Tab-separated table of C-alpha atoms in Angstrom:
chain	number	residue	atom	x	y	z
A	243	THR	CA	9.128	16.668	-20.015
A	244	GLN	CA	7.303	14.527	-16.896
A	245	LEU	CA	5.516	16.521	-14.746
A	246	LEU	CA	3.550	15.698	-11.389
A	247	GLU	CA	1.052	19.021	-11.271
A	248	GLN	CA	-0.431	19.251	-7.386
A	249	SER	CA	-3.389	21.331	-6.833
A	250	PRO	CA	-4.024	23.090	-4.220
A	251	GLN	CA	-0.889	24.982	-4.702
A	252	PHE	CA	-1.758	26.756	-0.719
A	253	LEU	CA	-4.489	25.943	1.597
A	254	SER	CA	-5.565	26.931	4.376
A	255	ILE	CA	-8.689	25.405	6.546
A	256	GLN	CA	-9.500	25.768	9.778
A	257	GLU	CA	-9.498	22.897	12.957
A	258	GLY	CA	-11.960	19.795	11.387
A	259	GLU	CA	-12.259	20.390	8.303
A	260	ASN	CA	-11.535	18.566	5.242
A	261	LEU	CA	-9.955	18.868	2.247
A	262	THR	CA	-8.310	16.986	-1.154
A	263	VAL	CA	-5.502	17.233	-2.630
A	264	TYR	CA	-3.918	16.258	-6.161
A	265	CYS	CA	-1.035	15.027	-8.087
A	266	ASN	CA	-2.030	15.239	-11.750
A	267	SER	CA	-0.400	14.158	-14.833
A	268	SER	CA	-0.185	13.239	-18.252
A	269	SER	CA	1.985	10.647	-18.370
A	270	VAL	CA	1.584	6.966	-16.486
A	271	PHE	CA	2.779	5.954	-13.589
A	272	SER	CA	4.240	2.127	-12.121
A	273	SER	CA	3.892	3.643	-8.891
A	274	LEU	CA	2.562	7.220	-6.836
A	275	GLN	CA	4.215	7.561	-3.252
A	276	TRP	CA	3.328	11.075	-0.870
A	277	TYR	CA	5.429	12.234	1.510
A	278	ARG	CA	4.925	14.590	4.372
A	279	GLN	CA	7.669	17.262	5.042
A	280	GLU	CA	7.961	19.811	8.437
A	281	PRO	CA	9.981	22.419	7.857
A	282	GLY	CA	13.192	21.246	9.421
A	283	GLU	CA	13.311	18.038	8.234
A	284	GLY	CA	12.990	15.461	5.283
A	285	PRO	CA	9.935	13.623	3.679
A	286	VAL	CA	8.650	11.440	5.320
A	287	LEU	CA	6.935	8.564	3.840
A	288	LEU	CA	3.004	8.519	4.613
A	289	VAL	CA	2.403	5.860	1.568
A	290	THR	CA	2.870	3.765	-1.574
A	291	VAL	CA	0.261	2.988	-4.278
A	292	VAL	CA	0.660	0.767	-7.187
A	293	THR	CA	-2.687	-0.401	-8.992
A	294	GLY	CA	-4.328	1.572	-10.758
A	295	GLY	CA	-8.168	2.490	-9.052
A	296	GLU	CA	-6.382	1.436	-5.682
A	297	VAL	CA	-7.367	3.148	-2.369
A	298	LYS	CA	-5.641	3.086	0.349
A	299	LYS	CA	-6.306	5.179	4.195
A	300	LEU	CA	-4.037	5.896	6.845
A	301	LYS	CA	-6.343	6.799	9.666
A	302	ARG	CA	-7.612	10.161	8.406
A	303	LEU	CA	-5.813	9.691	5.236
A	304	THR	CA	-7.497	8.221	2.020
A	305	PHE	CA	-4.881	8.036	-1.023
A	306	GLN	CA	-6.440	7.591	-4.369
A	307	PHE	CA	-4.797	6.369	-7.199
A	308	GLY	CA	-6.040	7.195	-10.973
A	309	ASP	CA	-7.681	4.249	-13.163
A	310	ALA	CA	-5.384	4.876	-16.177
A	311	ARG	CA	-2.635	5.791	-12.737
A	312	LYS	CA	-2.119	8.970	-13.950
A	313	ASP	CA	-3.122	10.812	-11.831
A	314	SER	CA	-4.069	10.170	-7.276
A	315	SER	CA	-5.351	12.593	-5.037
A	316	LEU	CA	-5.257	12.411	-1.040
A	317	HIS	CA	-8.780	13.219	1.358
A	318	ILE	CA	-7.567	14.438	4.947
A	319	THR	CA	-10.573	14.193	7.207
A	320	ALA	CA	-10.992	16.287	10.138
A	321	ALA	CA	-7.869	17.670	9.722
A	322	GLN	CA	-5.882	19.113	12.693
A	323	PRO	CA	-2.587	21.229	13.227
A	324	GLY	CA	-0.193	18.326	13.390
A	325	ASP	CA	-1.568	17.852	9.845
A	326	THR	CA	0.015	21.215	8.713
A	327	GLY	CA	3.575	20.621	6.418
A	328	LEU	CA	4.687	20.502	2.386
A	329	TYR	CA	2.659	17.306	0.743
A	330	LEU	CA	4.267	15.801	-2.060
A	331	CYS	CA	3.301	13.037	-4.563
A	332	ALA	CA	5.993	11.380	-6.312
A	333	GLY	CA	6.369	8.462	-8.871
A	334	ALA	CA	7.957	6.226	-10.424
A	335	SER	CA	7.418	6.752	-14.204
A	336	SER	CA	6.119	3.450	-16.586
A	337	GLY	CA	8.718	2.361	-18.321
A	338	THR	CA	11.868	4.172	-17.695
A	339	TYR	CA	11.121	4.316	-14.135
A	340	LYS	CA	11.983	7.664	-13.954
A	341	TYR	CA	11.609	9.334	-10.150
A	342	ILE	CA	10.144	12.611	-9.903
A	343	PHE	CA	8.603	14.287	-7.155
A	344	GLY	CA	5.758	16.591	-7.377
A	345	THR	CA	5.403	20.990	-6.809
A	346	GLY	CA	4.267	20.416	-4.002
A	347	THR	CA	0.704	21.115	-1.556
A	348	ARG	CA	1.552	23.658	1.523
A	349	LEU	CA	-1.176	22.771	4.203
A	350	LYS	CA	-1.597	25.036	7.422
A	351	VAL	CA	-4.601	23.886	9.551
A	352	LEU	CA	-5.387	26.699	12.172
A	353	ALA	CA	-6.640	25.833	15.898
B	125	ASP	CA	14.603	10.448	14.003
B	126	SER	CA	14.787	8.216	10.661
B	127	GLY	CA	18.497	7.157	11.569
B	128	VAL	CA	20.037	8.952	7.994
B	129	THR	CA	22.660	11.578	9.771
B	130	GLN	CA	23.532	14.435	7.405
B	131	THR	CA	26.336	16.595	8.300
B	132	PRO	CA	27.104	19.280	8.021
B	133	LYS	CA	23.439	20.875	8.553
B	134	HIS	CA	24.567	24.702	6.963
B	135	LEU	CA	27.057	24.743	4.691
B	136	ILE	CA	27.944	28.672	3.347
B	137	THR	CA	30.821	29.357	0.295
B	138	ALA	CA	31.335	31.217	-2.422
B	139	THR	CA	30.842	30.752	-6.184
B	140	GLY	CA	33.124	29.182	-7.625
B	141	GLN	CA	34.284	26.988	-4.556
B	142	ARG	CA	34.227	23.020	-3.926
B	143	VAL	CA	31.971	21.456	-0.814
B	144	THR	CA	31.294	18.242	0.130
B	145	LEU	CA	28.279	16.676	1.975
B	146	ARG	CA	28.473	13.784	3.628
B	147	CYS	CA	25.602	10.766	4.575
B	148	SER	CA	25.317	7.876	6.897
B	149	PRO	CA	22.720	5.680	6.280
B	150	ARG	CA	19.819	4.010	7.972
B	151	SER	CA	21.866	0.960	9.884
B	152	GLY	CA	21.962	-2.254	7.630
B	153	ASP	CA	20.599	0.278	4.659
B	154	LEU	CA	22.373	-0.406	1.567
B	155	SER	CA	20.902	2.459	-0.946
B	156	VAL	CA	21.819	6.056	-0.589
B	157	TYR	CA	20.314	8.734	-2.635
B	158	TRP	CA	20.759	12.171	-3.135
B	159	TYR	CA	18.029	14.944	-3.909
B	160	GLN	CA	18.023	18.847	-3.929
B	161	GLN	CA	15.294	21.116	-2.593
B	162	SER	CA	15.225	24.159	-4.132
B	163	LEU	CA	11.890	27.228	-4.717
B	164	ASP	CA	12.004	27.249	-7.902
B	165	GLN	CA	12.595	23.560	-9.124
B	166	GLY	CA	11.584	22.103	-5.848
B	167	LEU	CA	12.448	17.947	-4.589
B	168	GLN	CA	15.026	16.620	-7.664
B	169	PHE	CA	16.536	12.763	-7.530
B	170	LEU	CA	19.891	13.749	-8.496
B	171	ILE	CA	21.736	10.072	-7.801
B	172	GLN	CA	21.504	6.351	-6.031
B	173	TYR	CA	24.344	4.124	-5.106
B	174	TYR	CA	23.671	0.729	-3.921
B	175	ASN	CA	26.053	-1.127	-1.999
B	176	GLY	CA	29.077	1.485	-3.411
B	177	GLU	CA	27.735	1.464	-6.952
B	178	GLU	CA	26.249	4.249	-9.130
B	179	ARG	CA	22.705	2.364	-9.169
B	180	ALA	CA	20.221	5.220	-10.779
B	181	LYS	CA	20.973	8.809	-12.412
B	182	GLY	CA	19.091	11.109	-12.146
B	183	ASN	CA	19.140	15.711	-12.719
B	184	ILE	CA	22.563	15.574	-11.622
B	185	LEU	CA	24.689	18.288	-12.932
B	186	GLU	CA	28.037	17.325	-14.189
B	187	ARG	CA	29.753	19.812	-11.738
B	188	PHE	CA	28.142	17.383	-9.246
B	189	SER	CA	29.463	13.998	-8.504
B	190	ALA	CA	28.976	11.329	-5.459
B	191	GLN	CA	30.408	7.889	-4.020
B	192	GLN	CA	29.383	5.322	-1.773
B	193	PHE	CA	32.175	4.453	0.618
B	194	PRO	CA	32.784	0.480	1.967
B	195	ASP	CA	31.066	1.213	5.400
B	196	LEU	CA	27.642	2.230	3.492
B	197	HIS	CA	28.450	6.150	4.078
B	198	SER	CA	28.612	8.951	0.787
B	199	GLU	CA	29.288	11.833	0.788
B	200	LEU	CA	28.496	14.725	-2.628
B	201	ASN	CA	30.681	16.807	-4.124
B	202	LEU	CA	29.751	19.991	-5.428
B	203	SER	CA	32.572	22.031	-7.362
B	204	SER	CA	32.163	25.370	-9.828
B	205	LEU	CA	29.322	26.109	-7.174
B	206	GLU	CA	26.677	29.149	-8.485
B	207	LEU	CA	24.515	30.604	-6.790
B	208	GLY	CA	21.946	28.904	-7.679
B	209	ASP	CA	23.497	25.715	-6.362
B	210	SER	CA	21.905	27.355	-3.420
B	211	ALA	CA	19.682	24.583	-1.870
B	212	LEU	CA	18.575	21.780	0.746
B	213	TYR	CA	20.269	18.578	0.352
B	214	PHE	CA	18.852	14.884	1.842
B	215	CYS	CA	19.914	11.831	1.138
B	216	ALA	CA	17.632	9.257	1.611
B	217	SER	CA	18.759	5.430	2.425
B	218	SER	CA	16.807	1.986	1.877
B	219	PRO	CA	17.022	-1.503	2.545
B	220	ASN	CA	16.408	-2.496	-1.508
B	221	PRO	CA	18.170	-1.360	-5.075
B	222	GLY	CA	15.300	0.168	-6.496
B	223	LEU	CA	14.324	0.234	-10.097
B	224	ALA	CA	16.496	2.079	-12.748
B	225	GLY	CA	15.168	5.411	-12.629
B	226	GLY	CA	14.962	5.698	-8.568
B	227	PRO	CA	13.300	4.005	-5.421
B	228	GLY	CA	10.342	2.872	-7.302
B	229	THR	CA	8.465	2.000	-4.378
B	230	ASP	CA	10.201	1.326	-2.292
B	231	THR	CA	10.412	2.989	1.640
B	232	GLN	CA	13.311	5.705	1.503
B	233	TYR	CA	13.997	7.400	5.319
B	234	PHE	CA	15.207	10.695	4.483
B	235	GLY	CA	18.082	12.353	6.692
B	236	PRO	CA	17.677	16.196	8.237
B	237	GLY	CA	19.617	17.402	5.773
B	238	THR	CA	22.240	19.943	4.339
B	239	ARG	CA	21.462	23.828	3.657
B	240	LEU	CA	23.986	24.757	1.075
B	241	THR	CA	23.918	28.500	0.640
B	242	VAL	CA	26.183	30.096	-2.274
B	243	LEU	CA	27.309	33.748	-1.936
């Protein structure tokens, strides 16, 4: 069974701190996407990465796809209360393109 | 606002019953995806329809079925409901057909969800 394990599961930090969320698997993925979900709403796509080693930046958010395409990370610089939410990675497995979501990281940024 | 609408917002029913959830995609989007989000299983891809045809299947139970109509809206039918079916059900839409196993790299626009409670 393919799994996308995210760590940490929960994270509570002060405004201005930096943080990194990890998304790991033992399987190879053809692509990975990161979403943020706020309470009462559906997930919103933040980024898609497709090439091993790829790094993408979205304002204070930096996304990286591992060289072997088995893992990804999301780094937030100078976190703000507006970054609070559930962060989900999701990927299409290499070969079958079966789409699965990660276990999620719930982030709370305190003012 | 993603442009995807789902009705109803909340649904409370009893075990053994059957319910229908409805989704209207963004204008012009041909793909509709259905997802289930529960506390124990997280977010799971159920099924995709593209322009009226089933395109990809995920972890959808045999008690569940879906269809997409000529006007591109979609319905998810859940029957013989069990307590464990209580969850948030999301639909998402995309203009593209995705890949064999799901959306691939396509951008999906998620609706606000339907919260189903089975008592």
